[in-house]
XYZ file of C-alpha atoms in Angstrom:
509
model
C 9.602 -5.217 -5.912
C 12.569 -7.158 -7.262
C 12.094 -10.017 -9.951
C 15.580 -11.275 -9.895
C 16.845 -14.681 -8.692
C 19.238 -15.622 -6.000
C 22.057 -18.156 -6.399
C 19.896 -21.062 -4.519
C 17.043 -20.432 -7.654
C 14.872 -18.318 -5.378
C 12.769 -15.188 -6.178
C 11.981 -12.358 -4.772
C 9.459 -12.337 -2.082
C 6.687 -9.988 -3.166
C 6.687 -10.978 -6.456
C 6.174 -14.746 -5.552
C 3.984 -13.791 -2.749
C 1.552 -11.828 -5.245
C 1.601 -14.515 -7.842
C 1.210 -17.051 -5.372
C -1.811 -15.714 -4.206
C -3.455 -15.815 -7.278
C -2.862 -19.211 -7.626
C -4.134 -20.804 -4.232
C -7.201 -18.574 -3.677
C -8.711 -18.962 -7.209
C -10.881 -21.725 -5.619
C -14.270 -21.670 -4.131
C -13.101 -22.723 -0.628
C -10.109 -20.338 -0.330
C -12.284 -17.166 -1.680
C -14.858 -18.540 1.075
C -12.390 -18.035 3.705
C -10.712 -14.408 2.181
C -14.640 -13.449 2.024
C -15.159 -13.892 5.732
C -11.854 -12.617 5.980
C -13.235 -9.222 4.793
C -15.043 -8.748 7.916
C -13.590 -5.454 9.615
C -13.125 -5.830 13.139
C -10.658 -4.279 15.943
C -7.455 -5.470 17.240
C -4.861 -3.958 20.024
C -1.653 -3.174 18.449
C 0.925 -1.711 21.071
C -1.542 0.064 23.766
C -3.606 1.132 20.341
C -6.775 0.345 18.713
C -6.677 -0.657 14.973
C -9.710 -1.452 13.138
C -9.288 -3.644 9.435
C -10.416 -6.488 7.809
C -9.105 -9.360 9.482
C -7.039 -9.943 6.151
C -4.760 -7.044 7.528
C -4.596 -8.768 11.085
C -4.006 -11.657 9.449
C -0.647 -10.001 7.679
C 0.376 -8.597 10.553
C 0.755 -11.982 12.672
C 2.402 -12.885 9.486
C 5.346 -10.378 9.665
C 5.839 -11.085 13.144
C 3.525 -9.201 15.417
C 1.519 -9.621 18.122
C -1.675 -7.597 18.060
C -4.309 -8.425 20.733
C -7.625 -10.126 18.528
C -10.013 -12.342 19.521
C -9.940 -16.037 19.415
C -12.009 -16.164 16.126
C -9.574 -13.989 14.345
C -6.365 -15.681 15.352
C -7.621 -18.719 14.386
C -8.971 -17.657 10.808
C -5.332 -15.845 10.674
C -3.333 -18.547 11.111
C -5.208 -20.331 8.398
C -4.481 -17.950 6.091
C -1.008 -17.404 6.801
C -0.132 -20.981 6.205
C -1.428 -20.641 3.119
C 0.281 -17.356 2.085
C 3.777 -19.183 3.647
C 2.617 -22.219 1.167
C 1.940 -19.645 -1.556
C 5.255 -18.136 -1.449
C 7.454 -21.423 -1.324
C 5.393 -22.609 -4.022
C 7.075 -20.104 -6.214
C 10.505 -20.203 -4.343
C 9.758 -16.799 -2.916
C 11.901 -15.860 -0.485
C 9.909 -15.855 2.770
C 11.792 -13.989 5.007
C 11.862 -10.886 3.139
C 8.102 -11.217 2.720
C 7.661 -11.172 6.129
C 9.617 -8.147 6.637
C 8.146 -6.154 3.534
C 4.765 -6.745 5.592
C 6.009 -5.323 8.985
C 5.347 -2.176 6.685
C 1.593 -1.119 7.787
C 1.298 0.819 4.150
C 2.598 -2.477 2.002
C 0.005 -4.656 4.137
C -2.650 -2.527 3.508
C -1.957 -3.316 -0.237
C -1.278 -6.901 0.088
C -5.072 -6.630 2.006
C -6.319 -5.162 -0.792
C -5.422 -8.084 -2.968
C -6.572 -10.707 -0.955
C -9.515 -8.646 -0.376
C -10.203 -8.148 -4.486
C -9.357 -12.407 -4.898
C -12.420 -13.022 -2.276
C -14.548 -10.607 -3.589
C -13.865 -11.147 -7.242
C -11.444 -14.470 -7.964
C -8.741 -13.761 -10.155
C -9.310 -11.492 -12.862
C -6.788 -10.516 -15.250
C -6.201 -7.450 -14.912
C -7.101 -7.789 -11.426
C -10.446 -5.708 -9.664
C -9.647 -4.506 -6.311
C -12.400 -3.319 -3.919
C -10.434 -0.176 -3.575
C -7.573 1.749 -5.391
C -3.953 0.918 -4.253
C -3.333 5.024 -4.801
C -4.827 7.963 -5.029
C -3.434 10.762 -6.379
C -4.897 14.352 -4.657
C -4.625 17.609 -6.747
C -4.388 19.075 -3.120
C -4.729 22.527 -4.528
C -4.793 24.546 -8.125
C -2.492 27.319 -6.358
C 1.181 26.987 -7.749
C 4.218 29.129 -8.268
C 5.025 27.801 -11.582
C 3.266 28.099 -15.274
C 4.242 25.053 -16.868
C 3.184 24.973 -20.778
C 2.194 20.994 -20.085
C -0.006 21.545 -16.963
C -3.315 19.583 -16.555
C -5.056 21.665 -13.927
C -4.168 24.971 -15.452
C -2.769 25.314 -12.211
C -2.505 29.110 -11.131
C -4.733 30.623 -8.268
C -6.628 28.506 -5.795
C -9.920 27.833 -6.207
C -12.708 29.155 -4.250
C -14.510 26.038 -3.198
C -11.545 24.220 -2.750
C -11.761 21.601 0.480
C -11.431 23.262 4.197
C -8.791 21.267 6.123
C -11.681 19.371 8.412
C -12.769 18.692 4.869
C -9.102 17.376 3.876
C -9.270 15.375 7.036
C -12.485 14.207 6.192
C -11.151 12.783 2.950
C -8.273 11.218 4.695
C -10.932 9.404 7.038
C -12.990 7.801 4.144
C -9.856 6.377 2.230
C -8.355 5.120 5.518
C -11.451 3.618 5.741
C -11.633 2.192 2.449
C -8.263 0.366 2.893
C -6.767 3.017 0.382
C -2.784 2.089 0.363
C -1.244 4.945 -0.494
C -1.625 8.734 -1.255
C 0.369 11.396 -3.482
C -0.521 14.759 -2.829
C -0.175 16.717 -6.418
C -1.679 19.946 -7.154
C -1.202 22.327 -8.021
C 2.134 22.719 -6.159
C 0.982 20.850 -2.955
C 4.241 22.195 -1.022
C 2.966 25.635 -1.055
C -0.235 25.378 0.475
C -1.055 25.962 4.387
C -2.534 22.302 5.101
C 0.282 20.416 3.164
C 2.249 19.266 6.394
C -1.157 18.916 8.628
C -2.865 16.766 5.790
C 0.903 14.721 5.563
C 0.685 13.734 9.183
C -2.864 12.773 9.061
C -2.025 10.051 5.735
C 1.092 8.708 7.395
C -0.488 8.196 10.969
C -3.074 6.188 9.521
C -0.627 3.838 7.967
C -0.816 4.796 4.717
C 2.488 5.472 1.982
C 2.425 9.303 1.808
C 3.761 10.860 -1.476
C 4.582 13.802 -2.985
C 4.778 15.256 -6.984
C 6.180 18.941 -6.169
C 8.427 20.993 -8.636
C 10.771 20.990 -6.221
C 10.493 25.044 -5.211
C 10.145 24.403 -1.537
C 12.082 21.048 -1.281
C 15.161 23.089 -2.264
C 15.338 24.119 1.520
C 16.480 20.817 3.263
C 14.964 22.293 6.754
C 11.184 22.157 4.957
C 12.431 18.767 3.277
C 13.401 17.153 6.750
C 9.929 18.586 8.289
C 8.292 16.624 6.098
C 10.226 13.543 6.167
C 9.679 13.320 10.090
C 6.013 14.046 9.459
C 5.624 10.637 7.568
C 6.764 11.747 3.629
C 8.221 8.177 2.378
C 8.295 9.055 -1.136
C 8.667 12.133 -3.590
C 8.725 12.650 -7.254
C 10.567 16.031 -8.516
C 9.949 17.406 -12.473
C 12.548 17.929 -14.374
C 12.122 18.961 -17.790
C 14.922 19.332 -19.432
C 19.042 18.504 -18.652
C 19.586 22.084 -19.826
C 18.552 25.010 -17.138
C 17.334 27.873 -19.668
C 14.786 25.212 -21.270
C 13.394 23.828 -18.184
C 12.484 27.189 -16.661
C 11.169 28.204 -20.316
C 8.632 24.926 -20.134
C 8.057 26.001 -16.462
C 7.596 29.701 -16.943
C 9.670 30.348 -13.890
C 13.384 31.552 -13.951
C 15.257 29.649 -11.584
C 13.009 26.737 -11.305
C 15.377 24.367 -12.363
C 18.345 24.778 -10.391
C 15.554 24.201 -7.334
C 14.428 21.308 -8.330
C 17.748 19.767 -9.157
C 18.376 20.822 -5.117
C 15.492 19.205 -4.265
C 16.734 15.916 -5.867
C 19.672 16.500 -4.125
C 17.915 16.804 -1.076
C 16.295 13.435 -0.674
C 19.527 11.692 -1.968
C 21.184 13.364 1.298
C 18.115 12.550 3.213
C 17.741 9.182 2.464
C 14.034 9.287 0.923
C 12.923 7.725 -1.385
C 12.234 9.552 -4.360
C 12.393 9.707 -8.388
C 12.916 12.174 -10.905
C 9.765 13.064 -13.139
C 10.480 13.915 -16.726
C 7.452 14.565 -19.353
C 8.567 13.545 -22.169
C 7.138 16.182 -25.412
C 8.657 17.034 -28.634
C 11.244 19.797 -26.650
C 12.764 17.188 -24.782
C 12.609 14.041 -26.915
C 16.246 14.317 -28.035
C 18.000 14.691 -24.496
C 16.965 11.301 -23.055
C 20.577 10.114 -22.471
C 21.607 13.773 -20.910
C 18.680 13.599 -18.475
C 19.681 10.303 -17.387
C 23.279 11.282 -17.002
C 21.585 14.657 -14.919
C 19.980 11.854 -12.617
C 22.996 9.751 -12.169
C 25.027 12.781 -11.375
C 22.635 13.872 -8.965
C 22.391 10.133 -7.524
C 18.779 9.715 -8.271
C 18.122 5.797 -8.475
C 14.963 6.346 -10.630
C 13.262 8.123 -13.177
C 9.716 8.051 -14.442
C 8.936 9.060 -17.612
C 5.367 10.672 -18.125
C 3.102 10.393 -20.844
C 2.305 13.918 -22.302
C -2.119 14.221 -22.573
C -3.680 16.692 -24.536
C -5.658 18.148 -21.145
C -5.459 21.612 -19.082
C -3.388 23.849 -20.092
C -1.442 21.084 -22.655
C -4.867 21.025 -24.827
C -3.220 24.459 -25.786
C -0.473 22.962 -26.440
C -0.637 19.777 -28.244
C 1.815 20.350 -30.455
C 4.339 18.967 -27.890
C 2.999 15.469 -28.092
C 4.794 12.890 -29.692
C 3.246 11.038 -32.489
C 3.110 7.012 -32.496
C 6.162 6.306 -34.022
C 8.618 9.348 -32.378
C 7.125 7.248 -28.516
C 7.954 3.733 -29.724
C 11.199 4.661 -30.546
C 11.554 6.616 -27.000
C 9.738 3.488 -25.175
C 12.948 1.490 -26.648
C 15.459 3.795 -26.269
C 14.743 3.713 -22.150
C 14.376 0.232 -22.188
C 17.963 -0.406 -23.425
C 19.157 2.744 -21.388
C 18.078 0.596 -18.635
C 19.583 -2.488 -19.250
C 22.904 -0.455 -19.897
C 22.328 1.477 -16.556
C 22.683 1.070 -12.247
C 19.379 3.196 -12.297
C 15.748 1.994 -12.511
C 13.971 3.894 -15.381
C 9.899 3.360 -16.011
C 7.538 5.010 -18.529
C 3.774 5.714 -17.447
C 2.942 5.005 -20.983
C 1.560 1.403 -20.311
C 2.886 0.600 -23.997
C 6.037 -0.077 -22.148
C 5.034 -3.086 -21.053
C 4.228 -4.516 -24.584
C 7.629 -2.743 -25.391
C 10.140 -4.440 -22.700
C 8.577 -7.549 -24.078
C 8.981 -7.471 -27.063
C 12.733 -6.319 -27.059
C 13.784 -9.148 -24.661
C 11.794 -11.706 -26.573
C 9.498 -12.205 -23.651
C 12.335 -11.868 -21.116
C 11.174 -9.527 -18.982
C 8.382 -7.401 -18.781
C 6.928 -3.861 -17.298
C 4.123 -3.383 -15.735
C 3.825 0.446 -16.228
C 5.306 2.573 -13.365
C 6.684 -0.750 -11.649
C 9.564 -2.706 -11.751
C 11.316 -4.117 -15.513
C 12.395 -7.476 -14.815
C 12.843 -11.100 -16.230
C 11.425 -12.910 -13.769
C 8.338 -15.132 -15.073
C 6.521 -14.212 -11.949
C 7.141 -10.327 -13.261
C 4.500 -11.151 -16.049
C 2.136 -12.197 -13.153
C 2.415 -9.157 -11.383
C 2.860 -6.976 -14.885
C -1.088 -8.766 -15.450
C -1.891 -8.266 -12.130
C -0.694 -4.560 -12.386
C -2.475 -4.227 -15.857
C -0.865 -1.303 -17.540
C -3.667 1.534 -16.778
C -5.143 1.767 -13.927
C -7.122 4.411 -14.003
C -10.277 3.704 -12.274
C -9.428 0.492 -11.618
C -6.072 0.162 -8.814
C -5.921 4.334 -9.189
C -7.826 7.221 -9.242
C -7.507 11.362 -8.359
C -9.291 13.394 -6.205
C -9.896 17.487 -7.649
C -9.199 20.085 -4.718
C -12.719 20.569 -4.515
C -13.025 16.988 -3.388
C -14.408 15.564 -6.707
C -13.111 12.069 -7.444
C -12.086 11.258 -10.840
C -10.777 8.329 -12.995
C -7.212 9.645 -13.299
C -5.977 13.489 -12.633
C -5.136 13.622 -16.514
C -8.860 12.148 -17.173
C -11.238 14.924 -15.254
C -14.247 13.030 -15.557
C -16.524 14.052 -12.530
C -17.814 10.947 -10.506
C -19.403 12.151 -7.813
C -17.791 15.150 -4.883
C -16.481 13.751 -1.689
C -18.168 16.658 0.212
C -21.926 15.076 -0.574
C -21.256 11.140 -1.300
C -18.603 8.374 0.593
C -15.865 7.536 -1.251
C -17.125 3.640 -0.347
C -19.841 3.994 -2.726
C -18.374 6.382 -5.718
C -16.226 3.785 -6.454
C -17.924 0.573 -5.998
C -21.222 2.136 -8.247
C -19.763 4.145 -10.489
C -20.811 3.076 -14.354
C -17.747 5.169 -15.491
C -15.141 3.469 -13.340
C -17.036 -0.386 -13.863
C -16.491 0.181 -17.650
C -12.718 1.140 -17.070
C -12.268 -2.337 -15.698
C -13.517 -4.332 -18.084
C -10.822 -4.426 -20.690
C -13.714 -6.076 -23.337
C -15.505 -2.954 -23.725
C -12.209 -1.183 -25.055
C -12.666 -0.215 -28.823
C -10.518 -0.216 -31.126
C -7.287 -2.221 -31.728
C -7.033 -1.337 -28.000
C -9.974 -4.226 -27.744
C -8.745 -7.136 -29.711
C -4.553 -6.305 -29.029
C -2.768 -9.420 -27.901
C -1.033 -6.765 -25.396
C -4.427 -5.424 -23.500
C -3.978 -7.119 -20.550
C -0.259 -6.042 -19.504
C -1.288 -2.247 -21.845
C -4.933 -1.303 -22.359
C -3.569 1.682 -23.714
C -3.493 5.462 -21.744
C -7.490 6.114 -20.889
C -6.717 9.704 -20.187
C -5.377 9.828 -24.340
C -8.320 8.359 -25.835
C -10.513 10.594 -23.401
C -8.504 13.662 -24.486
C -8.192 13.279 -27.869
C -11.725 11.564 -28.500
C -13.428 12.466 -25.535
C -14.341 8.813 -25.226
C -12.341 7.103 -22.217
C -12.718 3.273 -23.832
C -11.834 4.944 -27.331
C -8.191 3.716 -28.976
C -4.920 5.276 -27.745
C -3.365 6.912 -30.481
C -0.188 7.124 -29.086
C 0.025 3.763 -29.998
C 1.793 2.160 -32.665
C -0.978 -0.066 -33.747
C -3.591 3.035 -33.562
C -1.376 4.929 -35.793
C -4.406 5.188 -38.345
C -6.322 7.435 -35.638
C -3.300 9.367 -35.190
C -3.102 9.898 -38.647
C -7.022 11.327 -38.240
C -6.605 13.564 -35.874
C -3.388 15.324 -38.026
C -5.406 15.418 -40.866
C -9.002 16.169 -39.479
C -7.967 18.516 -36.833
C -9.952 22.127 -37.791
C -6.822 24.064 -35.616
C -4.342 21.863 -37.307
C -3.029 24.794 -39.117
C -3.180 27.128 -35.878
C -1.508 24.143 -33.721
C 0.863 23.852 -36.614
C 1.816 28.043 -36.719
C 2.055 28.220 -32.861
C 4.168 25.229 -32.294
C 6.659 26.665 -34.842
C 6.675 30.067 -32.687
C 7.251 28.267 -29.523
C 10.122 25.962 -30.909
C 11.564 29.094 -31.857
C 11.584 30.387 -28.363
C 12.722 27.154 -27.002
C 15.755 26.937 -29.377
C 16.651 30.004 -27.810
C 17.163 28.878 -24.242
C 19.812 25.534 -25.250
């Protein structure tokens, strides 16, 4: 998604086309229409059979096709594409590139989802969807790495982890549920048996297919290129640290770095795209700029920086995270880094949105793990986007098939194996609260910010073990921060082992 002008004033497509959506079906009429436009039927698309809403048909007539529908749907199609074309030029989108974003099954099946949550819901801000634009699988606890950060503990795999007919299973009821995309995480999902079977299965039903790996197995191009032709569109590698000996100290694993970096280098060559995955803790706080410079070298075009949360095996280890202050001061650092550098560079902290802001005087904007631009229509979409999404346009899946708010937020809703994914999370009282920004406590409730923020769920969960409690990685919660130094009963044990860790880590620069 772009937010930048062209010379004749016009914006980018997607960006206009999701703003302009909001704004000519927040009517009765027009949600009338997207609600009958919900209906799932089947149409013929190149000697095969694909059945979606007719919203998705609809898109697809948009971007140029020809799938073989039924009178009835053609005609409610047209209907709505005139209005997405109007939608679009009311902003001074540019139109063509809309229409080729959506010959892209994976972006219409978001775009769907959209126009699917404005019928079902009008426009909310942030905006309900009926179903979460990604999910994020922990395909499998196994993994050849022990990093001190990890939130599954990941090590062995479990016992009653999900059979591959199971796996497909899964597959079925998100393809079903118009799910848009899905990163397979672990665990090291590259390792296990199913990995390329369960690949094939996302991308042949249309949907983006992702990977978070450490990069072990993506080191061998041959493996890397297997996937690739299997349907892998996008993959995030960890790095750590710019400096080899403390990157395979934080991953426990000798070696591990100078795989990863190969891995990077990997999709560069291949042409995928990809990003580099940094978590950003007290080791590596002061190397920003030399793990930027690492990416540039490399040629990576983006890096994401995580949010440390106190959960796994990094409840051991909170001494790592940063404290209020120490993250505001990052957030801004990789804001300007950005606007200094050709490389895009997002935080999943959603204070970043508040952040980029702020420091361009309500410029240009964040929202979260998207775009930074200065755009107007980028605060739409930032709004739209909402800064967490947990529970609300994301959510995880556990390897034993248990769906959860967020993989850094284990909260069981309900196991895959005994209940449709459908109904988990349409019913769920957990998930319902999570999108209603009101029932936030807190600062995190009344903050100017909540709407673009809402603050990291998975945080408050970890630190309170209350998902709507106050973030307090945030500046504004630094009073709760403050708490939990002073209140905390292993404060002097958290204190005495993060000393003898430093120690260690000082000796690997």
């Amino acid at each position: 998604m772009t937010g930048s002008k062209s010379r004749g004033g016009e914006r980018g497509g997607i960006g206009a086309l999701l703003a302009g959506l909001r704004i000519l079906f927040n009517n009765p009429v027009s949600r009338l229409l997207l609600r009958i436009a919900t209906s799932e039927v089947k149409c013929g698309y190149s000697g095969r059979s694909v059945k979606a809403p007719i919203i998705y048909h609809a898109l697809s007539m948009y971007a140029g096709e020809n799938p073989s529908c039924s009178l009835a749907v053609r005609f409610t199609s047209i209907i709505i594409d005139n209005i997405i074309s109007l939608g679009v030029k009311l902003l001074k989108g540019r139109e063509e590139e809309v229409r080729e974003a959506l010959k892209d099954p994976a972006l219409r099946r978001g775009v769907a989802l959209v126009l699917k949550g404005l019928g079902l819901y009008g426009v909310t801000v942030p905006q309900k969807l009926p179903a979460p634009f990604l999910i994020v699988w922990n395909f499998t606890n196994m993994c050849n790495l022990r990093c001190l950060h990890c939130y599954q503990r990941a090590d062995k795999p479990l016992p009653n982890e999900l059979s591959l007919e199971e796996k497909i299973n899964v597959v079925d009821q998100l393809d079903e549920a118009g799910v848009a995309a899905i990163a397979l995480s672990g665990g090291e999902p590259t390792i296990h048996p199913h990995f390329y079977r369960i690949l094939y299965e996302i991308a042949s039903r249309g949907m983006y297919a992702a990977v978070a790996t450490n990069g072990w197995v993506f080191a061998d191009i041959e493996k890397f290129e297997k996937a690739k032709k299997l349907g892998l569109r996008y993959v995030e590698v960890s790095i750590d640290s710019a400096n080899p000996r403390r990157h395979d100290w934080f991953r426990g694993v000798p070696g591990s770095w100078e795989r990863a970096v190969k891995a990077l280098e990997n999709a560069v060559k291949l042409g995928l795209n990809h990003a580099m995955a940094v978590t950003i803790t007290k080791v590596n706080i002061h190397e920003v700029e030399e793990i930027l410079d690492l990416a540039e070298s490399i040629g990576v075009k983006r890096v994401v920086f995580f949010n440390f949360v106190p959960t796994g095996r990094g409840k051991e280890n909170v001494w790592l995270d940063l404290d209020p202050f120490e993250r505001e001061e990052f957030l801004r650092t990789i804001y300007k880094e950005m606007c200094k550098r050709k490389i895009e560079i997002v935080s999943t902290a959603p204070q970043y949105g508040r952040v980029a802001l702020q420091l361009s005087s309500g410029g240009s904007v964040a929202p979260t793990h998207f775009y930074v631009g200065g755009d107007p229509i980028v605060k739409a979409v930032a709004e739209f986007v909402g800064g967490c999404g947990a529970g609300r346009i994301y959510a995880g899946i556990q390897p034993d098939g248990t769906l959860i708010p967020c993989v850094f937020m284990p909260i069981p809703i309900g196991n895959l194996r005994k209940e449709s994914f459908w109904k988990l999370w349409t019913s769920s009282p957990l998930l319902n609260s999570l999108r209603d920004r009101g029932k936030l406590k807190g600062y995190c409730r009344n903050c100017i910010y909540r709407n673009i923020c809402g603050g990291c769920r998975a945080r408050a969960y970890g630190y309170f073990g209350d998902p709507l409690a106050p973030d307090p990685g945030c500046i504004y919660n630094a009073r709760y921060w403050k708490t939990i130094v002073e209140e905390s009963i292993d404060n002097k044990e958290i204190s005495k082992s993060r000393k003898i860790l430093v120690t260690r880590a000082s000796k690997h620069k």
